[in-house]
Short mmCIF file of C-alpha atoms in Angstrom, two decimals:
data_model
loop_
_atom_site.label_atom_id
_atom_site.label_comp_id
_atom_site.label_asym_id
_atom_site.label_seq_id
_atom_site.Cartn_x
_atom_site.Cartn_y
_atom_site.Cartn_z
CA MET A 1 73.54 9.88 -32.16
CA THR A 2 73.16 7.39 -29.39
CA ASP A 3 69.51 6.80 -28.44
CA LEU A 4 68.60 7.38 -24.84
CA LEU A 5 67.18 4.33 -23.16
CA PRO A 6 63.79 4.89 -21.59
CA THR A 7 63.87 5.08 -17.88
CA ALA A 8 60.79 4.96 -15.65
CA ARG A 9 60.27 5.20 -11.98
CA THR A 10 57.73 3.08 -10.26
CA GLY A 11 54.43 4.93 -10.28
CA GLY A 12 55.85 7.78 -12.44
CA PRO A 13 55.75 8.65 -16.17
CA ALA A 14 58.16 6.92 -18.58
CA VAL A 15 60.83 8.90 -20.49
CA LEU A 16 60.64 8.14 -24.22
CA THR A 17 63.56 7.75 -26.59
CA LYS A 18 63.93 10.05 -29.52
CA GLY A 19 61.54 9.19 -32.32
CA ALA A 20 59.58 6.65 -30.28
CA ALA A 21 55.83 6.47 -30.66
CA PRO A 22 53.69 7.86 -27.82
CA PRO A 23 52.10 5.27 -25.56
CA ALA A 24 48.58 4.21 -26.29
CA ASP A 25 45.75 5.51 -24.09
CA PRO A 26 44.71 3.12 -21.34
CA PRO A 27 41.53 1.20 -22.14
CA ARG A 28 38.36 2.83 -20.85
CA GLU A 29 35.77 0.93 -18.89
CA PRO A 30 32.53 0.45 -20.80
CA GLY A 31 29.67 2.60 -19.53
CA PRO A 32 26.61 4.49 -20.66
CA THR A 33 27.27 7.29 -23.09
CA VAL A 34 25.36 10.52 -22.77
CA ALA A 35 25.17 12.99 -25.63
CA ARG A 36 26.99 16.22 -25.06
CA GLY A 37 24.67 19.00 -23.93
CA THR A 38 22.03 16.65 -22.52
CA ARG A 39 21.38 15.77 -18.89
CA ARG A 40 19.62 12.68 -17.65
CA ARG A 41 16.70 13.43 -15.32
CA LEU A 42 16.68 11.21 -12.25
CA GLY A 43 14.01 12.94 -10.16
CA PRO A 44 10.29 12.17 -10.14
CA GLY A 45 9.50 14.99 -12.57
CA ARG A 46 7.53 18.20 -12.38
CA SER A 47 4.48 18.24 -10.12
CA LEU A 48 1.01 18.88 -11.51
CA PRO A 49 -1.59 21.11 -9.86
CA PHE A 50 -4.18 18.93 -8.13
CA GLY A 51 -2.31 15.87 -9.35
CA ARG A 52 -3.19 13.93 -6.21
CA LEU A 53 -6.83 13.94 -7.28
CA ILE A 54 -6.09 11.74 -10.29
CA GLY A 55 -6.03 8.52 -8.26
CA PRO A 56 -9.35 9.12 -6.43
CA VAL A 57 -11.05 10.23 -9.67
CA LEU A 58 -9.91 7.06 -11.46
CA LEU A 59 -11.12 4.95 -8.53
CA VAL A 60 -14.58 6.56 -8.65
CA ALA A 61 -14.69 6.12 -12.44
CA LEU A 62 -13.87 2.41 -12.07
CA TRP A 63 -16.55 2.07 -9.39
CA TRP A 64 -19.08 3.82 -11.62
CA ALA A 65 -18.22 1.65 -14.63
CA ALA A 66 -18.48 -1.58 -12.62
CA SER A 67 -21.87 -0.52 -11.25
CA ALA A 68 -23.24 0.58 -14.62
CA SER A 69 -22.12 -2.60 -16.38
CA GLY A 70 -23.79 -4.84 -13.79
CA TYR A 71 -20.59 -6.41 -12.47
CA LEU A 72 -21.26 -4.88 -9.04
CA ASP A 73 -24.16 -6.28 -7.05
CA PRO A 74 -26.06 -3.32 -5.49
CA ARG A 75 -26.98 -5.54 -2.53
CA ILE A 76 -23.28 -5.80 -1.68
CA LEU A 77 -22.09 -2.34 -2.73
CA SER A 78 -24.36 0.45 -3.88
CA GLY A 79 -23.49 2.35 -7.03
CA PRO A 80 -22.35 5.99 -7.12
CA GLY A 81 -25.76 7.17 -8.32
CA SER A 82 -27.55 5.60 -5.37
CA VAL A 83 -24.95 6.98 -2.96
CA ILE A 84 -25.32 10.51 -4.34
CA SER A 85 -29.11 10.27 -4.06
CA THR A 86 -28.85 9.07 -0.45
CA ALA A 87 -26.37 11.83 0.41
CA THR A 88 -28.76 14.40 -1.05
CA ASP A 89 -31.60 13.09 1.10
CA LEU A 90 -29.40 13.11 4.23
CA VAL A 91 -28.38 16.70 3.54
CA ALA A 92 -32.00 17.74 2.89
CA THR A 93 -33.09 16.36 6.25
CA GLY A 94 -30.06 17.85 8.06
CA ARG A 95 -29.02 14.47 9.41
CA LEU A 96 -25.66 14.43 7.66
CA GLN A 97 -24.66 17.97 8.69
CA ASP A 98 -25.49 17.37 12.36
CA ASN A 99 -23.45 14.17 12.53
CA VAL A 100 -20.55 15.71 10.59
CA LEU A 101 -20.32 18.69 12.93
CA ILE A 102 -20.22 16.46 16.01
CA SER A 103 -17.54 14.24 14.44
CA LEU A 104 -15.44 17.26 13.48
CA GLN A 105 -15.69 18.58 17.03
CA ARG A 106 -14.47 15.29 18.51
CA ALA A 107 -11.64 14.93 16.01
CA GLY A 108 -10.60 18.57 16.44
CA LEU A 109 -10.47 18.39 20.24
CA GLY A 110 -8.54 15.12 20.18
CA LEU A 111 -6.11 16.52 17.62
CA PHE A 112 -5.54 19.70 19.62
CA PHE A 113 -4.86 17.97 22.93
CA GLY A 114 -2.78 15.26 21.24
CA VAL A 115 -0.56 17.68 19.30
CA THR A 116 -0.04 19.93 22.32
CA SER A 117 0.87 17.14 24.71
CA GLY A 118 3.00 15.28 22.17
CA VAL A 119 5.10 18.33 21.32
CA LEU A 120 5.58 19.32 24.97
CA LEU A 121 6.70 15.80 25.88
CA ALA A 122 9.07 15.68 22.90
CA VAL A 123 10.67 19.00 23.85
CA ALA A 124 11.03 17.92 27.49
CA ALA A 125 12.65 14.62 26.48
CA GLY A 126 14.72 16.00 23.61
CA LEU A 127 16.36 18.91 25.42
CA SER A 128 17.12 17.21 28.73
CA ARG A 129 18.75 13.90 29.57
CA SER A 130 16.71 13.59 32.73
CA GLY A 131 13.55 14.25 30.74
CA GLU A 132 14.56 11.61 28.22
CA TYR A 133 15.23 9.04 30.93
CA LEU A 134 11.89 9.72 32.60
CA LEU A 135 9.61 10.12 29.56
CA ASP A 136 10.99 8.21 26.60
CA GLY A 137 10.67 4.74 28.12
CA PRO A 138 6.98 4.99 29.11
CA LEU A 139 6.08 6.61 25.78
CA GLN A 140 7.87 3.91 23.81
CA ILE A 141 5.91 1.33 25.79
CA LYS A 142 2.70 3.25 25.03
CA ARG A 143 3.58 3.19 21.34
CA ALA A 144 3.62 -0.62 21.47
CA ILE A 145 0.15 -0.63 23.08
CA PRO A 146 -2.62 0.39 20.67
CA SER A 147 -4.92 3.07 21.97
CA LEU A 148 -7.89 0.85 21.16
CA ALA A 149 -6.50 -1.81 23.52
CA MET A 150 -6.89 0.71 26.34
CA LEU A 151 -10.60 1.21 25.65
CA PRO A 152 -11.82 -1.06 28.49
CA LEU A 153 -9.65 0.77 31.00
CA LEU A 154 -10.60 4.21 29.69
CA ILE A 155 -14.28 3.30 29.80
CA LEU A 156 -13.82 2.17 33.40
CA TRP A 157 -12.10 5.45 34.31
CA LEU A 158 -13.98 7.98 32.18
CA GLY A 159 -17.24 6.29 31.33
CA ILE A 160 -18.71 6.23 27.83
CA GLY A 161 -19.16 9.96 27.36
CA GLU A 162 -17.31 12.53 25.29
CA GLU A 163 -14.29 12.58 27.63
CA MET A 164 -13.46 8.98 26.79
CA LYS A 165 -13.86 9.52 23.04
CA VAL A 166 -11.65 12.62 22.97
CA THR A 167 -9.04 10.91 25.18
CA VAL A 168 -8.76 7.91 22.85
CA ILE A 169 -8.20 10.20 19.86
CA ALA A 170 -5.71 12.37 21.76
CA LEU A 171 -3.63 9.37 22.87
CA GLY A 172 -3.14 8.18 19.30
CA VAL A 173 -2.22 11.67 18.10
CA ALA A 174 0.15 12.36 21.01
CA VAL A 175 2.25 9.25 20.38
CA SER A 176 2.71 10.08 16.68
CA MET A 177 3.64 13.66 17.50
CA TYR A 178 6.08 12.63 20.21
CA ILE A 179 7.92 9.97 18.18
CA ASN A 180 8.52 12.13 15.11
CA THR A 181 9.24 15.40 16.92
CA PHE A 182 11.60 13.70 19.38
CA ALA A 183 13.45 11.95 16.53
CA SER A 184 13.82 15.27 14.70
CA LEU A 185 15.07 17.02 17.83
CA THR A 186 17.69 14.40 18.65
CA SER A 187 18.94 14.37 15.05
CA ILE A 188 19.95 18.05 15.08
CA ASP A 189 23.65 18.34 14.24
CA SER A 190 25.69 18.80 17.41
CA ARG A 191 27.81 21.42 15.64
CA TYR A 192 24.84 23.80 15.75
CA VAL A 193 24.65 23.27 19.50
CA GLU A 194 28.38 24.01 19.84
CA LEU A 195 27.97 27.11 17.69
CA ALA A 196 25.11 28.32 19.89
CA GLU A 197 27.25 27.76 22.96
CA GLY A 198 30.13 29.64 21.33
CA LEU A 199 27.84 32.57 20.56
CA ASP A 200 26.64 32.48 24.18
CA LEU A 201 22.96 32.21 23.22
CA SER A 202 20.40 32.07 25.98
CA ARG A 203 18.11 29.07 26.40
CA ALA A 204 15.23 30.90 24.75
CA GLN A 205 17.40 32.02 21.82
CA PHE A 206 18.73 28.48 21.41
CA VAL A 207 15.20 27.08 21.24
CA ARG A 208 14.02 29.76 18.83
CA LYS A 209 16.99 29.74 16.44
CA VAL A 210 18.17 26.11 16.56
CA VAL A 211 15.59 23.79 18.07
CA VAL A 212 12.47 25.06 16.31
CA PRO A 213 13.93 25.14 12.74
CA GLY A 214 15.63 21.80 13.26
CA SER A 215 12.52 20.04 14.56
CA LEU A 216 9.98 21.41 12.07
CA PRO A 217 10.39 18.64 9.45
CA GLY A 218 9.73 15.95 12.04
CA PHE A 219 6.90 18.00 13.53
CA PHE A 220 5.05 18.12 10.21
CA VAL A 221 5.55 14.39 9.62
CA GLY A 222 4.09 13.75 13.07
CA LEU A 223 1.24 16.18 12.37
CA ARG A 224 0.27 14.35 9.19
CA LEU A 225 0.31 11.03 11.01
CA GLY A 226 -1.57 12.60 13.91
CA VAL A 227 -4.33 13.84 11.63
CA THR A 228 -4.70 10.32 10.24
CA SER A 229 -4.70 8.87 13.77
CA SER A 230 -7.46 11.26 14.81
CA TRP A 231 -9.75 10.01 12.06
CA LEU A 232 -8.93 6.37 12.76
CA GLY A 233 -9.69 6.81 16.44
CA LEU A 234 -12.88 8.69 15.64
CA ILE A 235 -14.23 5.84 13.53
CA VAL A 236 -13.88 3.43 16.45
CA VAL A 237 -15.10 5.57 19.35
CA GLU A 238 -18.21 6.69 17.47
CA GLN A 239 -19.38 3.09 17.28
CA ILE A 240 -19.13 2.53 21.05
CA ASN A 241 -22.44 3.50 22.66
CA ALA A 242 -22.58 6.76 20.72
CA THR A 243 -25.78 8.62 19.94
CA SER A 244 -24.43 10.93 17.25
CA GLY A 245 -21.63 11.29 14.73
CA ILE A 246 -20.75 9.76 11.37
CA GLY A 247 -19.73 6.46 12.96
CA TYR A 248 -23.05 6.23 14.80
CA MET A 249 -24.91 6.89 11.54
CA MET A 250 -22.94 4.10 9.83
CA PHE A 251 -23.56 1.68 12.70
CA GLN A 252 -27.29 2.29 12.53
CA ALA A 253 -27.22 1.77 8.77
CA GLN A 254 -25.48 -1.56 9.28
CA LEU A 255 -28.40 -2.81 11.39
CA TYR A 256 -30.79 -2.12 8.51
CA ALA A 257 -28.41 -3.24 5.70
CA GLN A 258 -28.26 0.27 4.21
CA SER A 259 -24.96 0.05 2.34
CA ASP A 260 -25.55 3.39 0.62
CA VAL A 261 -25.62 5.20 3.99
CA ILE A 262 -22.48 3.36 5.07
CA ILE A 263 -20.69 4.45 1.89
CA VAL A 264 -21.81 8.05 2.47
CA GLY A 265 -20.13 7.89 5.86
CA LEU A 266 -16.97 6.35 4.40
CA VAL A 267 -16.83 9.02 1.71
CA ALA A 268 -17.22 11.72 4.37
CA TYR A 269 -14.34 10.22 6.37
CA GLY A 270 -12.23 9.99 3.21
CA ILE A 271 -12.93 13.57 2.14
CA PHE A 272 -12.09 14.98 5.57
CA GLY A 273 -8.95 12.86 5.83
CA PHE A 274 -7.74 13.82 2.35
CA ALA A 275 -8.54 17.51 2.84
CA SER A 276 -6.85 17.70 6.25
CA ASP A 277 -3.72 15.99 4.94
CA ALA A 278 -3.65 18.35 1.95
CA GLY A 279 -3.97 21.31 4.32
CA VAL A 280 -1.02 20.13 6.41
CA ARG A 281 1.01 19.62 3.22
CA ALA A 282 0.25 23.17 2.08
CA ILE A 283 1.29 24.62 5.43
CA GLU A 284 4.45 22.50 5.41
CA ARG A 285 5.45 23.72 1.94
CA ARG A 286 4.98 27.33 2.99
CA VAL A 287 6.78 27.04 6.34
CA LEU A 288 9.63 24.92 4.95
CA SER A 289 9.92 26.74 1.63
CA TRP A 290 13.70 26.99 2.13
CA ARG A 291 14.06 23.24 1.53
CA ARG A 292 14.57 21.75 -1.92
CA THR A 293 13.27 18.19 -1.89
CA LEU A 294 11.94 15.62 -4.36
CA ALA A 295 8.40 16.49 -3.28
CA GLY A 296 8.79 19.87 -4.98
#
């Protein structure tokens, strides 16, 4: 029998002659081999309850060890035992509670006014071209100007009372809220807007069903940054001709070289900052429970 010659078209399979050996498999590119039935984990892993406290606890333990071993000069930085004793005395006299309550009131008022104004400005600029043209430019300029740089002007306008202190805190919070909320609003997929127009939704329905869910991630990022900004602003304004507050207590301790009192104030700031951020995180996880992210 006459053997058939192999014929092949360009880009197509070859036709083999009778009794010819099958072609060898093309060489495979070298790469990592993974055992069958196993899956490589690429994420950060499972979260631990209260895992964020590990870092602060280790830091305090290191501080305590350095103080107990004598490597830390108590004239420069008091040890944890001295700080705890001083905090106990301040609590017993009521001095710490009074200053803490005043500081919380200032930070809370500044945070409230800052969040409210920042969100309203972001909505006005994000849902209207005219609003964007009128508001975004001045707010971007304000972002480049630190709130603390405006202190001389604010003191000239508002004096050195509580209005000035709350205004400084609110300005820092409002800029953080505006930037993140506005960025989240303008990043909403335009297909959702077209779908809302096709369903003939009203303006209120569009805001409730499209704008609010789409802007919540950016809102919570801005809220976390705003909470931090409120504490940063509070530290500064309470050392400017203040007569009460944690910052005032720390400034007075500086005059008398009382490092233990200063550390008590720093620890109070740190506890409030950490607790407020953790509270915002908890609210964010509950409100945005529909998301599946690396944060868990």
